[in-house]
Short mmCIF file of C-alpha atoms in Angstrom, two decimals:
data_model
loop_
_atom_site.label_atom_id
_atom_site.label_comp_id
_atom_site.label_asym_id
_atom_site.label_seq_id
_atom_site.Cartn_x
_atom_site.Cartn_y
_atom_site.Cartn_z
CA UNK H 1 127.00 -62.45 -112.36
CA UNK H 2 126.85 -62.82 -115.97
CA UNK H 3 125.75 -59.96 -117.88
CA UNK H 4 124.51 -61.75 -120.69
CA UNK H 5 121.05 -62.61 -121.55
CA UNK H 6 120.70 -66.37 -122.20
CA UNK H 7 117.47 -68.10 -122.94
CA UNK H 8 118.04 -71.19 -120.81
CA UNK H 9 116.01 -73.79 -123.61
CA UNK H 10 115.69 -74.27 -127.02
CA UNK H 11 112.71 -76.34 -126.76
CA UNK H 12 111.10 -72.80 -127.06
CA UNK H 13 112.02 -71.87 -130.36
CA UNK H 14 113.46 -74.86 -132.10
CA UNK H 15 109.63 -77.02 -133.08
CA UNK H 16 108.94 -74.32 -135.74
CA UNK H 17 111.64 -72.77 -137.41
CA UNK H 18 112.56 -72.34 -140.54
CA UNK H 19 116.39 -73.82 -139.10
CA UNK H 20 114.04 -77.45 -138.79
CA UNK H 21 115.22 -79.11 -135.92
CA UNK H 22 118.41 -78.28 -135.74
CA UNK H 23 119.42 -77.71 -132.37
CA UNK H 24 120.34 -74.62 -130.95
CA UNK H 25 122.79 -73.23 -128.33
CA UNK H 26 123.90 -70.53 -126.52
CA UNK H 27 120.92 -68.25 -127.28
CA UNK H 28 121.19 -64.52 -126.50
CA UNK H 29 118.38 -62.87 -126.68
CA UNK H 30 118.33 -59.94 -128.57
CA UNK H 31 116.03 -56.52 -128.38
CA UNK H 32 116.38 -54.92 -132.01
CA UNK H 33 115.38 -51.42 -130.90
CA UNK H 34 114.32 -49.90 -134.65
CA UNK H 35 113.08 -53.92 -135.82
CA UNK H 36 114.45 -55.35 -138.38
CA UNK H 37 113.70 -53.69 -141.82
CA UNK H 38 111.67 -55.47 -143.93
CA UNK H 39 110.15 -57.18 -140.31
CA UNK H 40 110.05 -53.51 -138.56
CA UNK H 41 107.20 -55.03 -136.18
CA UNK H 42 109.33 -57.78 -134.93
CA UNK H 43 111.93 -56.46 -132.18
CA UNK H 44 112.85 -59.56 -130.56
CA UNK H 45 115.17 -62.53 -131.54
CA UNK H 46 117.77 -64.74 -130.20
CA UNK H 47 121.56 -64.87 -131.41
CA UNK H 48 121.79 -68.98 -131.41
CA UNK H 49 124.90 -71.05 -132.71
CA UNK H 50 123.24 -74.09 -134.99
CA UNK H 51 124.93 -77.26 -133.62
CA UNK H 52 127.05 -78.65 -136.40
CA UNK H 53 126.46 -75.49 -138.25
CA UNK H 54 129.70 -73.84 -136.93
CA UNK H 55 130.56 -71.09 -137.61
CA UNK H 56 126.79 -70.51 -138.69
CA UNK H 57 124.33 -68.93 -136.16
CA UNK H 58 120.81 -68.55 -136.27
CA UNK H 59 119.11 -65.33 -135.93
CA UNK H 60 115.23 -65.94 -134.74
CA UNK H 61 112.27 -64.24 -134.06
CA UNK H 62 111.05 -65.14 -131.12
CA UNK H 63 107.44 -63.05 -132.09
CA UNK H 64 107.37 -65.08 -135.30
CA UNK H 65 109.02 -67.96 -135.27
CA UNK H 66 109.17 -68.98 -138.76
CA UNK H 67 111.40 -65.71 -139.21
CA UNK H 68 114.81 -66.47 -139.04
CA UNK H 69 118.20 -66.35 -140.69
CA UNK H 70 121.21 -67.37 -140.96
CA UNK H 71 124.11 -65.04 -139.83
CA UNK H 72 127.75 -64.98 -139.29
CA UNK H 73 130.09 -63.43 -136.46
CA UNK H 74 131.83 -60.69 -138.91
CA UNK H 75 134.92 -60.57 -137.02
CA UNK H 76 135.29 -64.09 -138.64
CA UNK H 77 135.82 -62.19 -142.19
CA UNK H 78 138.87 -61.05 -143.73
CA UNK H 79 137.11 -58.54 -145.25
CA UNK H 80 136.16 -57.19 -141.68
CA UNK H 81 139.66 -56.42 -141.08
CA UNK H 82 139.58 -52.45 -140.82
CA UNK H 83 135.58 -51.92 -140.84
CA UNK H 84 134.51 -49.33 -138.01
CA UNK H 85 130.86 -49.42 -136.51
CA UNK H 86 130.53 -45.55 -136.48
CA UNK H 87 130.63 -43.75 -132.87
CA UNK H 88 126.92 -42.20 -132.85
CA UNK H 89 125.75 -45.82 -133.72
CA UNK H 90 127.61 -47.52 -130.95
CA UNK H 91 126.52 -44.72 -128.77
CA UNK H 92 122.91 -45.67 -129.69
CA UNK H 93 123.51 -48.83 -128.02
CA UNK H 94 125.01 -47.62 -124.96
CA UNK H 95 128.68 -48.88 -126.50
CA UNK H 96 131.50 -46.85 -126.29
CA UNK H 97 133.74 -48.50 -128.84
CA UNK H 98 133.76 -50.75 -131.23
CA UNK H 99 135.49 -53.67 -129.48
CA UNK H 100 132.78 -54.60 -126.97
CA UNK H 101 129.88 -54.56 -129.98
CA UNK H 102 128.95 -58.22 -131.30
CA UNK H 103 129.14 -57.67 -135.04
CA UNK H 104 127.06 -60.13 -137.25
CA UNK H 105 126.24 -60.20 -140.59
CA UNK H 106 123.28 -61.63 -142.43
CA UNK H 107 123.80 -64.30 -145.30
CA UNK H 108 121.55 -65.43 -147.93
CA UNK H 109 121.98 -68.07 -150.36
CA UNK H 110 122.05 -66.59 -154.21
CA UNK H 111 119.13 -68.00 -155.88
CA UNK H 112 121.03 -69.28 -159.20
CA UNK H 113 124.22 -69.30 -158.49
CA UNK H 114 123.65 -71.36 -154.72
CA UNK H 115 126.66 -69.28 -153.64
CA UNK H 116 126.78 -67.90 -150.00
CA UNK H 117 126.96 -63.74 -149.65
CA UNK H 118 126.90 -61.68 -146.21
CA UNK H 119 125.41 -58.46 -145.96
CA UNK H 120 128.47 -56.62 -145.23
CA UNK H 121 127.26 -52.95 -145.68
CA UNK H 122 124.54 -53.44 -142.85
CA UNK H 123 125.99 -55.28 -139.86
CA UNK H 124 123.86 -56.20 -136.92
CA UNK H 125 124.93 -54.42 -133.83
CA UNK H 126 125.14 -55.77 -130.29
CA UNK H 127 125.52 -54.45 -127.07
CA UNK H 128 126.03 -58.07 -125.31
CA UNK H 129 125.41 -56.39 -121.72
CA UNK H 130 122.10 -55.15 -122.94
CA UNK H 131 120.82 -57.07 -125.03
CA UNK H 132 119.91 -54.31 -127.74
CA UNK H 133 121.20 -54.36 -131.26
CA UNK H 134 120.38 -52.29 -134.54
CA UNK H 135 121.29 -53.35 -138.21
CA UNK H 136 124.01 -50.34 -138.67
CA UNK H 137 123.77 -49.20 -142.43
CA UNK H 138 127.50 -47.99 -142.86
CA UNK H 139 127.99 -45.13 -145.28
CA UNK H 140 130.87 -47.15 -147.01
CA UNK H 141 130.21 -47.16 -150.96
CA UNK H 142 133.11 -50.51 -151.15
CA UNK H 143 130.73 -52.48 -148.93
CA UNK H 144 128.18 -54.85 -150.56
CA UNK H 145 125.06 -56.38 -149.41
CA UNK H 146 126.24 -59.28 -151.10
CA UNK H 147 129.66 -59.73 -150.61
CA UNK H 148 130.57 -63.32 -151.91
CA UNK H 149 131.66 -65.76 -148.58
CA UNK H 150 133.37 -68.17 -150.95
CA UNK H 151 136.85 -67.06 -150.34
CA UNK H 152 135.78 -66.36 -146.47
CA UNK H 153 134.67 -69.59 -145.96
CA UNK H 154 138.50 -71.10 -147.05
CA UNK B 1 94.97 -112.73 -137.63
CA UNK B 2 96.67 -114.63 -140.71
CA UNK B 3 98.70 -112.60 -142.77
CA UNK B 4 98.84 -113.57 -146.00
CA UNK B 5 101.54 -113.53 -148.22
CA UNK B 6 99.47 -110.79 -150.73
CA UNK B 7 98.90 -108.76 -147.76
CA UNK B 8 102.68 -108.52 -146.76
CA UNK B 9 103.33 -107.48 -149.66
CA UNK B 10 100.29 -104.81 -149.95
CA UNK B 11 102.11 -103.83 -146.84
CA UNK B 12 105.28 -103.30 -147.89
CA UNK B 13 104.54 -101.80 -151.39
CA UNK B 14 102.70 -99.37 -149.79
CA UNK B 15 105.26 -98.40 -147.52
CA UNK B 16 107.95 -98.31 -150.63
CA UNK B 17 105.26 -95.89 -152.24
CA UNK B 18 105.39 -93.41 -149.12
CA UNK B 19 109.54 -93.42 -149.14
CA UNK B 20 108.76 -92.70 -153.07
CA UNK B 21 106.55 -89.78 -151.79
CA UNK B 22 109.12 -88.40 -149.34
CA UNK B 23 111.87 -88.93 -152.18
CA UNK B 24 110.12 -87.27 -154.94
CA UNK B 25 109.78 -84.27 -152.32
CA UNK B 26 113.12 -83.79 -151.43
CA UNK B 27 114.28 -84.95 -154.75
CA UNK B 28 112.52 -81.89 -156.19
CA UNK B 29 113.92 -79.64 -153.53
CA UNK B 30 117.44 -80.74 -154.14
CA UNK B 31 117.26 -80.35 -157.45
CA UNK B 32 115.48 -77.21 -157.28
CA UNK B 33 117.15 -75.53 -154.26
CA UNK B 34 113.71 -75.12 -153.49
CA UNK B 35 112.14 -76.45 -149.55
CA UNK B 36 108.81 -75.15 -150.06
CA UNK B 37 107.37 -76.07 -153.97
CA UNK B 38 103.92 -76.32 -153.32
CA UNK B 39 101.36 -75.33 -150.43
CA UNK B 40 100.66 -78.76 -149.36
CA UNK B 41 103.96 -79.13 -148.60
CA UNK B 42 103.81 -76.19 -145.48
CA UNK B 43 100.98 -73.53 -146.04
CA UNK B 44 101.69 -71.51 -143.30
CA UNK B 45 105.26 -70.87 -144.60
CA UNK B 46 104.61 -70.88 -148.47
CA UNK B 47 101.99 -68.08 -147.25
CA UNK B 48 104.22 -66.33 -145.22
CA UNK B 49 107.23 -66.51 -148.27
CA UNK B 50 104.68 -65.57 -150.88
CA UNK B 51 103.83 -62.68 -148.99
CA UNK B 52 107.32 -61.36 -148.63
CA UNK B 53 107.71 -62.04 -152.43
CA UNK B 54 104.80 -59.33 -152.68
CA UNK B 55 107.04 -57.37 -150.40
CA UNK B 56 109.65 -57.53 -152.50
CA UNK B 57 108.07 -56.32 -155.67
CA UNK B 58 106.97 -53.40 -153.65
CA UNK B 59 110.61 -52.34 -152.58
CA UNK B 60 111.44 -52.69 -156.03
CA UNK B 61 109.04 -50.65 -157.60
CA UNK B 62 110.59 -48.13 -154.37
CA UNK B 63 113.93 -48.38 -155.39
CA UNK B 64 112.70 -47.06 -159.06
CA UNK B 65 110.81 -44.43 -157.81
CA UNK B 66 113.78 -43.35 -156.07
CA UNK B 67 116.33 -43.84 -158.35
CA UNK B 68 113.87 -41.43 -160.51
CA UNK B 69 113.57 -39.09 -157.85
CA UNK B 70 117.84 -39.29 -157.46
CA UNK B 71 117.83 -38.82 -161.33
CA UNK B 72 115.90 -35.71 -160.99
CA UNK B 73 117.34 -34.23 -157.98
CA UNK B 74 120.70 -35.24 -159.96
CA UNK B 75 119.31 -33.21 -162.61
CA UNK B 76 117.77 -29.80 -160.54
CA UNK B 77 121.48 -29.55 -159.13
CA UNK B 78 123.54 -29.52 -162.38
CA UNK B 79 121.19 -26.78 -163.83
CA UNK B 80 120.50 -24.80 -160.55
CA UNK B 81 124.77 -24.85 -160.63
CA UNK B 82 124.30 -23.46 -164.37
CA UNK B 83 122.00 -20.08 -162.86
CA UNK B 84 124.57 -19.96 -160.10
CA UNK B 85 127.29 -18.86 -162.50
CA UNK B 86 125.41 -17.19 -164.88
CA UNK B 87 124.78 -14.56 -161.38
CA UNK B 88 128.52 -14.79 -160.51
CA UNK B 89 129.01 -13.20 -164.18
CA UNK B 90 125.92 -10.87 -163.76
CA UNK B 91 127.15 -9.98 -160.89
CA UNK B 92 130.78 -9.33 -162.34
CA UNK B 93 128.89 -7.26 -165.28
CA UNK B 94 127.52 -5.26 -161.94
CA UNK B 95 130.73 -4.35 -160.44
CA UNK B 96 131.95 -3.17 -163.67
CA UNK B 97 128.66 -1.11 -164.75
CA UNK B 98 129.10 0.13 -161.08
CA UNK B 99 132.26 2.13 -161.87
CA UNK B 100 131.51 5.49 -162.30
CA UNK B 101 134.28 6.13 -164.61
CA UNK B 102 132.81 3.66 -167.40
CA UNK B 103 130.72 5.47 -170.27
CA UNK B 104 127.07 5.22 -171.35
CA UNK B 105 128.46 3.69 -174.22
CA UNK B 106 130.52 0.82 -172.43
CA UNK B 107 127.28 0.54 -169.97
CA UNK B 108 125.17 -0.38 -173.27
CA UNK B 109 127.56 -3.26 -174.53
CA UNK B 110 127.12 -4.35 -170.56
CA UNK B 111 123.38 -4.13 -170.68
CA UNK B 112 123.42 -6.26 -173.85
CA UNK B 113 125.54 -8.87 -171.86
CA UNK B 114 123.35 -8.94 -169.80
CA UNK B 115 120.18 -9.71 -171.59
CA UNK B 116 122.07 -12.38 -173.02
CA UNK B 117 122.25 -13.50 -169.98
CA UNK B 118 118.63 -13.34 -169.08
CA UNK B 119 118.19 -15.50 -172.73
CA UNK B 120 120.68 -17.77 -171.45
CA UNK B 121 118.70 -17.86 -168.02
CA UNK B 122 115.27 -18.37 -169.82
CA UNK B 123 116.80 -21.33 -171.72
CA UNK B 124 117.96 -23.19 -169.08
CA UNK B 125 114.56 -22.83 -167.34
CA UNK B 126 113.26 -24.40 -169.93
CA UNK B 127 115.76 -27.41 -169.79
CA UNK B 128 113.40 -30.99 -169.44
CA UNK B 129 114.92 -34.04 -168.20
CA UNK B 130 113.63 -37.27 -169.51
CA UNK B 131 111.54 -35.29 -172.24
CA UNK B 132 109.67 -33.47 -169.63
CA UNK B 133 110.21 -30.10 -168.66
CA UNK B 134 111.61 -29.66 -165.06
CA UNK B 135 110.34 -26.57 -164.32
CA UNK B 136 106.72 -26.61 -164.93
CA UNK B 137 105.26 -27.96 -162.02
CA UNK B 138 103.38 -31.04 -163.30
CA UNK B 139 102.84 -29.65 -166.70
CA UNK B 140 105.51 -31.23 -167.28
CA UNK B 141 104.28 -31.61 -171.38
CA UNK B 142 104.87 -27.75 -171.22
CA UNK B 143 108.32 -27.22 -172.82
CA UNK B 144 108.36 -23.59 -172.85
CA UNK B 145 106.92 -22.79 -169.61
CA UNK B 146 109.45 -19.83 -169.12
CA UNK B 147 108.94 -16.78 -172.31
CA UNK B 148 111.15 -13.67 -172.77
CA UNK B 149 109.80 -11.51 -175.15
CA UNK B 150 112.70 -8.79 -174.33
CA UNK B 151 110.89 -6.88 -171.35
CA UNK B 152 109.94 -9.31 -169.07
CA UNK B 153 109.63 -12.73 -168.12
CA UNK B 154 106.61 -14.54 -167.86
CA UNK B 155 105.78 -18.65 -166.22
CA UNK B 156 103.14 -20.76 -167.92
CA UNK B 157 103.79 -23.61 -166.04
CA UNK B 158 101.16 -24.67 -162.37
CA UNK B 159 102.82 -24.60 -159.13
CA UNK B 160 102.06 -28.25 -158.33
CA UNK B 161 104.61 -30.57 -156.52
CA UNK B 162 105.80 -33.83 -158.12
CA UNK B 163 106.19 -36.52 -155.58
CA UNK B 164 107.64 -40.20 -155.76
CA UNK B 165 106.71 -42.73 -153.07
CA UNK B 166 110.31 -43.98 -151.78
CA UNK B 167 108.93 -46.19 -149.16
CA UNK B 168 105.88 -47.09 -147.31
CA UNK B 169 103.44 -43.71 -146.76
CA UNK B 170 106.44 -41.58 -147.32
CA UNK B 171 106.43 -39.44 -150.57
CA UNK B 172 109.22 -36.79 -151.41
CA UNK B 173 108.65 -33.92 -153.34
CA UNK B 174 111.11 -34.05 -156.30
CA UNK B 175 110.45 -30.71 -157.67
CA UNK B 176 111.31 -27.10 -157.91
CA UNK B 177 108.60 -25.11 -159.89
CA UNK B 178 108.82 -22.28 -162.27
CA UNK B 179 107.09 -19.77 -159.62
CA UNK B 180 110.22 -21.11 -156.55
CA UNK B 181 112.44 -20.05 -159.50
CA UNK B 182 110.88 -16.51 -160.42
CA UNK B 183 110.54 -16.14 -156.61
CA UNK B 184 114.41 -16.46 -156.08
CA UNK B 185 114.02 -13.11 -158.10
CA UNK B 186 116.44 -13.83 -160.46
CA UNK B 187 115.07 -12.72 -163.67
CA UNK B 188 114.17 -9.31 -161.74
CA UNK B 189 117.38 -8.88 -160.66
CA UNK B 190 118.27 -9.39 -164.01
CA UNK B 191 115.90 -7.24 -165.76
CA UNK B 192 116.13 -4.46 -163.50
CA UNK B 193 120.44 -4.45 -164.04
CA UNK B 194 119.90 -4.60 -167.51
CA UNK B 195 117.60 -1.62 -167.24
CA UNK B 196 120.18 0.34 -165.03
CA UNK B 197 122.90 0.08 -167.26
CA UNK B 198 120.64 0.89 -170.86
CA UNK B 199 119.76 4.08 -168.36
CA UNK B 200 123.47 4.99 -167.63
CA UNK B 201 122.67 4.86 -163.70
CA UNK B 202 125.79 3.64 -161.98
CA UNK B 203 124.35 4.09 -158.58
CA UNK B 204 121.57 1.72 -159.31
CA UNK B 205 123.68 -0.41 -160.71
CA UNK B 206 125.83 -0.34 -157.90
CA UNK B 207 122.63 -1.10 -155.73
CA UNK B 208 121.92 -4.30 -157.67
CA UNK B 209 124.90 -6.15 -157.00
CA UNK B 210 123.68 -6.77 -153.76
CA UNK B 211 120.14 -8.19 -155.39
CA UNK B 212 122.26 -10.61 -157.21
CA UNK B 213 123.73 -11.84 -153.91
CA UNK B 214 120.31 -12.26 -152.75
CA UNK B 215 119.23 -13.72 -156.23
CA UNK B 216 122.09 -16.56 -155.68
CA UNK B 217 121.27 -16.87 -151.89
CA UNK B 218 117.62 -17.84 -152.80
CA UNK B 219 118.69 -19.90 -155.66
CA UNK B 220 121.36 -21.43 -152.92
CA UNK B 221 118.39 -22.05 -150.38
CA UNK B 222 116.82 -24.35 -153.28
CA UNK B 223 119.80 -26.31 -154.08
CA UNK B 224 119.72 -26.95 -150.64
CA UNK B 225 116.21 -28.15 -150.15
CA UNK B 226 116.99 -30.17 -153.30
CA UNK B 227 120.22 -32.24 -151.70
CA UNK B 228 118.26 -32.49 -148.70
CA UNK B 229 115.32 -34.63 -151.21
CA UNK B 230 118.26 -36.55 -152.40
CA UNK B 231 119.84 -37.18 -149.28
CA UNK B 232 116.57 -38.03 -147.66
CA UNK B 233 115.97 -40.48 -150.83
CA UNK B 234 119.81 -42.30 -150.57
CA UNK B 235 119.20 -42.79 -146.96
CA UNK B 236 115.36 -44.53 -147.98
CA UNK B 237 117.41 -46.57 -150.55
CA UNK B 238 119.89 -47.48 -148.52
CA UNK B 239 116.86 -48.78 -145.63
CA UNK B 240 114.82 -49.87 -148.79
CA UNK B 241 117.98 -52.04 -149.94
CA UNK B 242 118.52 -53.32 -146.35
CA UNK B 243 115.05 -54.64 -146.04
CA UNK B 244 115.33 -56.23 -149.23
CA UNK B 245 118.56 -57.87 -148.60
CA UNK B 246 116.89 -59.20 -145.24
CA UNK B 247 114.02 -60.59 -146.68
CA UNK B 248 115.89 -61.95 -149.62
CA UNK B 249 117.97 -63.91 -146.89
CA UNK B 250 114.74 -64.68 -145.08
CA UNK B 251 113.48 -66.18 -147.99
CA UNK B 252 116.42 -68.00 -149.26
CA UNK B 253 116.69 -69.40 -145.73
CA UNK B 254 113.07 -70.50 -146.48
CA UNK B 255 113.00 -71.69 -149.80
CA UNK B 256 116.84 -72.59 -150.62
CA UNK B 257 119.01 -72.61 -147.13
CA UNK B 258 118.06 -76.13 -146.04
CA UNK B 259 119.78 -77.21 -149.16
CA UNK B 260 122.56 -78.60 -146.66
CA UNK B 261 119.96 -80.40 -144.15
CA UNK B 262 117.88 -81.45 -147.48
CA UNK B 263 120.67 -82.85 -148.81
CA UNK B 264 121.29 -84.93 -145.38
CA UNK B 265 117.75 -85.49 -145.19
CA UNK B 266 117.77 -87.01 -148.73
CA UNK B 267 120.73 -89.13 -148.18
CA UNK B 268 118.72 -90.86 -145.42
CA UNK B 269 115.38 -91.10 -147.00
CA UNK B 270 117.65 -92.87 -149.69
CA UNK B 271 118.71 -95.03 -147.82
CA UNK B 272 115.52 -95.73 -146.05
CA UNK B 273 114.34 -96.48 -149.69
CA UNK B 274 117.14 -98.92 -150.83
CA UNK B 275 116.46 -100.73 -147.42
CA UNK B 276 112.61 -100.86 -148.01
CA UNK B 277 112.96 -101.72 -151.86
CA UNK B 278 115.31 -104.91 -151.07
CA UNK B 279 112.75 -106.12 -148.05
CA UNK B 280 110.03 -105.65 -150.51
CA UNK B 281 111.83 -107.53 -153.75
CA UNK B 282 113.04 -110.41 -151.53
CA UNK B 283 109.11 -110.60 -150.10
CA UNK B 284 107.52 -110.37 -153.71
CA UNK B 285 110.22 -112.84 -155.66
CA UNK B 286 108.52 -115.43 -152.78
CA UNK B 287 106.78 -118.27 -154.51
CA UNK B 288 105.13 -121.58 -154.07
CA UNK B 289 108.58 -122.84 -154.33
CA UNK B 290 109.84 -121.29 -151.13
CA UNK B 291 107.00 -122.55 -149.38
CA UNK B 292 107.40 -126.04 -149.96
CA UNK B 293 111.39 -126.29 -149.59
#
């Protein structure tokens, strides 16, 4: 028995987002138990890879479904390499280390410059079993809400 | 029906001018890294983005409050540090006036250390941060709020709380007012050592020293409160900066993201174009001539 919580078509979600019609697959769904800040009334969105998008994923509301972004597995990052999710946080998700947490982090697209950055400093956390996640804000002064992805994406 | 040569062509330029529609569209978002450049385009989302571009003002005008409030919580612990050791050296003064073997005349040179120390005290209570005075409650134009006039010390200043609005309905309380500060009894403890040792009175002197442990306990018990303020204000940043960082990427997923699939998108409507232009310039360059061939 899988463990995992899939949403078994895209048809549902795919019409009206932002992402177009870009398919989507592999959709977790995903219970964001504090919301997202900045959308703290939305708690619910799927985790969906954007076909030909790869490594790219799509994170969308399912409330609102012109709410979505684009996010990145952040074990995929060099600059991962060494980060710790701390334990109270994991604990909040019913994790017990940091292995079994999904770690993803948002990007956004610089307005000027077009360049791609991740939000490194506040990860989205992810108890697969569960389903439940949080965007961790780790007390790290190095880590930058815009960390540049142009050497990560090399 | 019969369809005429004119309206073939009506036809096709009118299908070249909606390709020339859908170009200039993507066009302008291509070269503006823009999807969404005017309502028509998709109300519902240019609504939805302008109103997270009102959100984002308002976290900005957040993160200055609180960098204010961090400023001036920055501020209340460098001088409530100052008070601390001018009690550690009061208190020092204490022990020595304490000793029973010191003379009147050695316990007059202490007293006057003392009140130097009270001037000293007064002075930084009348520091001001930013040109306002930081002790005065909200009168904060006062810049004297705390007077000495060499028997006791008196507050001018209103007890009122000074609050800056970090976040959505949440307000912090940024300052420490003159009447907190002559609560802490400081300037008692002061007065009343400096009165022992004019007096000669070791034993009351002795007494004090433990009112100057209490005097930097209370004064403690406000630095405290204060780092709490600024702690509770980093962590609102931090949340504040979060939620603008998500709606940022919301909104550059909105407006700018596509730029890949608009880019695809425009390759195709070019092409779509070129096609339609060269059916539509080999069906106008028609003439009589082709007819009767």
């Amino acid at each position: 028995m899988t463990t995992q919580t899939e949403v078994s078509t895209a048809a549902t979600v795919t019409s009206e987002t932002s992402f177009g019609g870009i398919p989507m697959m592999g959709m977790q769904k995903v219970a964001m138990i504090n919301g997202l800040p900045g959308f703290e009334d939305l708690h619910n969105f799927v985790l969906a890879e954007l076909e030909g998008y790869a490594p790219f994923c799509a994170f969308q509301s399912v409330e609102q479904s012109s709410i979505s972004m684009l996010v990145i597995n952040a074990r995929l990052l060099s600059v991962w390499t060494g980060i710790d999710i701390p334990p109270r946080e994991l604990a909040i998700l019913g994790l017990e280390e940091s292995q079994t947490a999904e770690q993803f982090v948002i990007l956004k697209i610089d307005h000027g410059s077009q360049e791609f950055t991740a939000n490194i400093k506040a990860p989205i956390v992810f108890n697969p079993a569960t389903g439940v996640a949080n965007q961790v804000i780790l007390d790290n002064a190095n880590l930058s809400v815009e960390h540049s992805m142009k050497n990560e994406l090399t | 029906m019969r369809v005429t040569q004119s309206m073939m062509s009506r036809n096709l330029i009118q299908n070249l001018n909606l390709n020339r529609e859908n170009m200039n569209g993507l066009q302008q978002a291509a070269a503006t890294g823009k999807e969404i450049s005017a309502s028509s385009d998709d109300p519902v989302r240019f609504a939805r983005a302008a109103r997270y571009r009102k959100t984002l003002a308002q976290y900005d005008q957040y993160m200055r409050n609180g960098n204010d409030g961090i400023g001036w919580a920055d501020n209340y612990a460098m001088v409530m540090n100052e008070f601390q050791n001018l009690v550690v050296e009061a208190r020092n003064v204490a022990i020595q006036g304490s000793d029973a073997a010191q003379s009147s005349q050695t316990r007059l040179v202490l007293a006057n250390r003392i009140d130097g120390i009270i001037e000293q005290s007064v002075s930084i209570a009348n520091s001001s941060f930013l040109g306002k005075s930081i002790f005065s409650g909200t009168d904060t134009r006062n810049l004297q709020p705390f007077a000495y006039d060499g028997v006791s010390v008196s507050y001018s200043g209103n007890d009122s709380k000074m609050t800056r609005r970090v976040s959505e309905g949440m307000d912090v309380e940024v300052n420490i007012t003159g009447s907190e500060l002559s609560a802490a009894s400081l300037f008692n403890s002061l007065i009343d050592l400096r009165s022992a040792l004019t007096a000669n009175d070791a034993a009351t002197t002795a007494s004090l020293i433990t009112d100057m442990d209490v005097a930097a306990d209370n004064l403690l018990s406000l630095e405290s409160r204060n780092g709490l303020s600024k702690s509770h204000m980093q962590m609102t940043q931090s949340r504040i900066e979060t939620a603008k960082t998500n709606v940022l990427s919301f909104l550059s997923e909105t407006e700018d993201a596509n730029l890949a699939e608009v880019i695809m998108e425009y390759n195709a409507e070019e092409m779509a174009y070129q096609a339609a232009l060269q059916t539509t310039s080999k069906a106008i360059q028609l003439n009589i001539m082709d007819f009767i061939r």
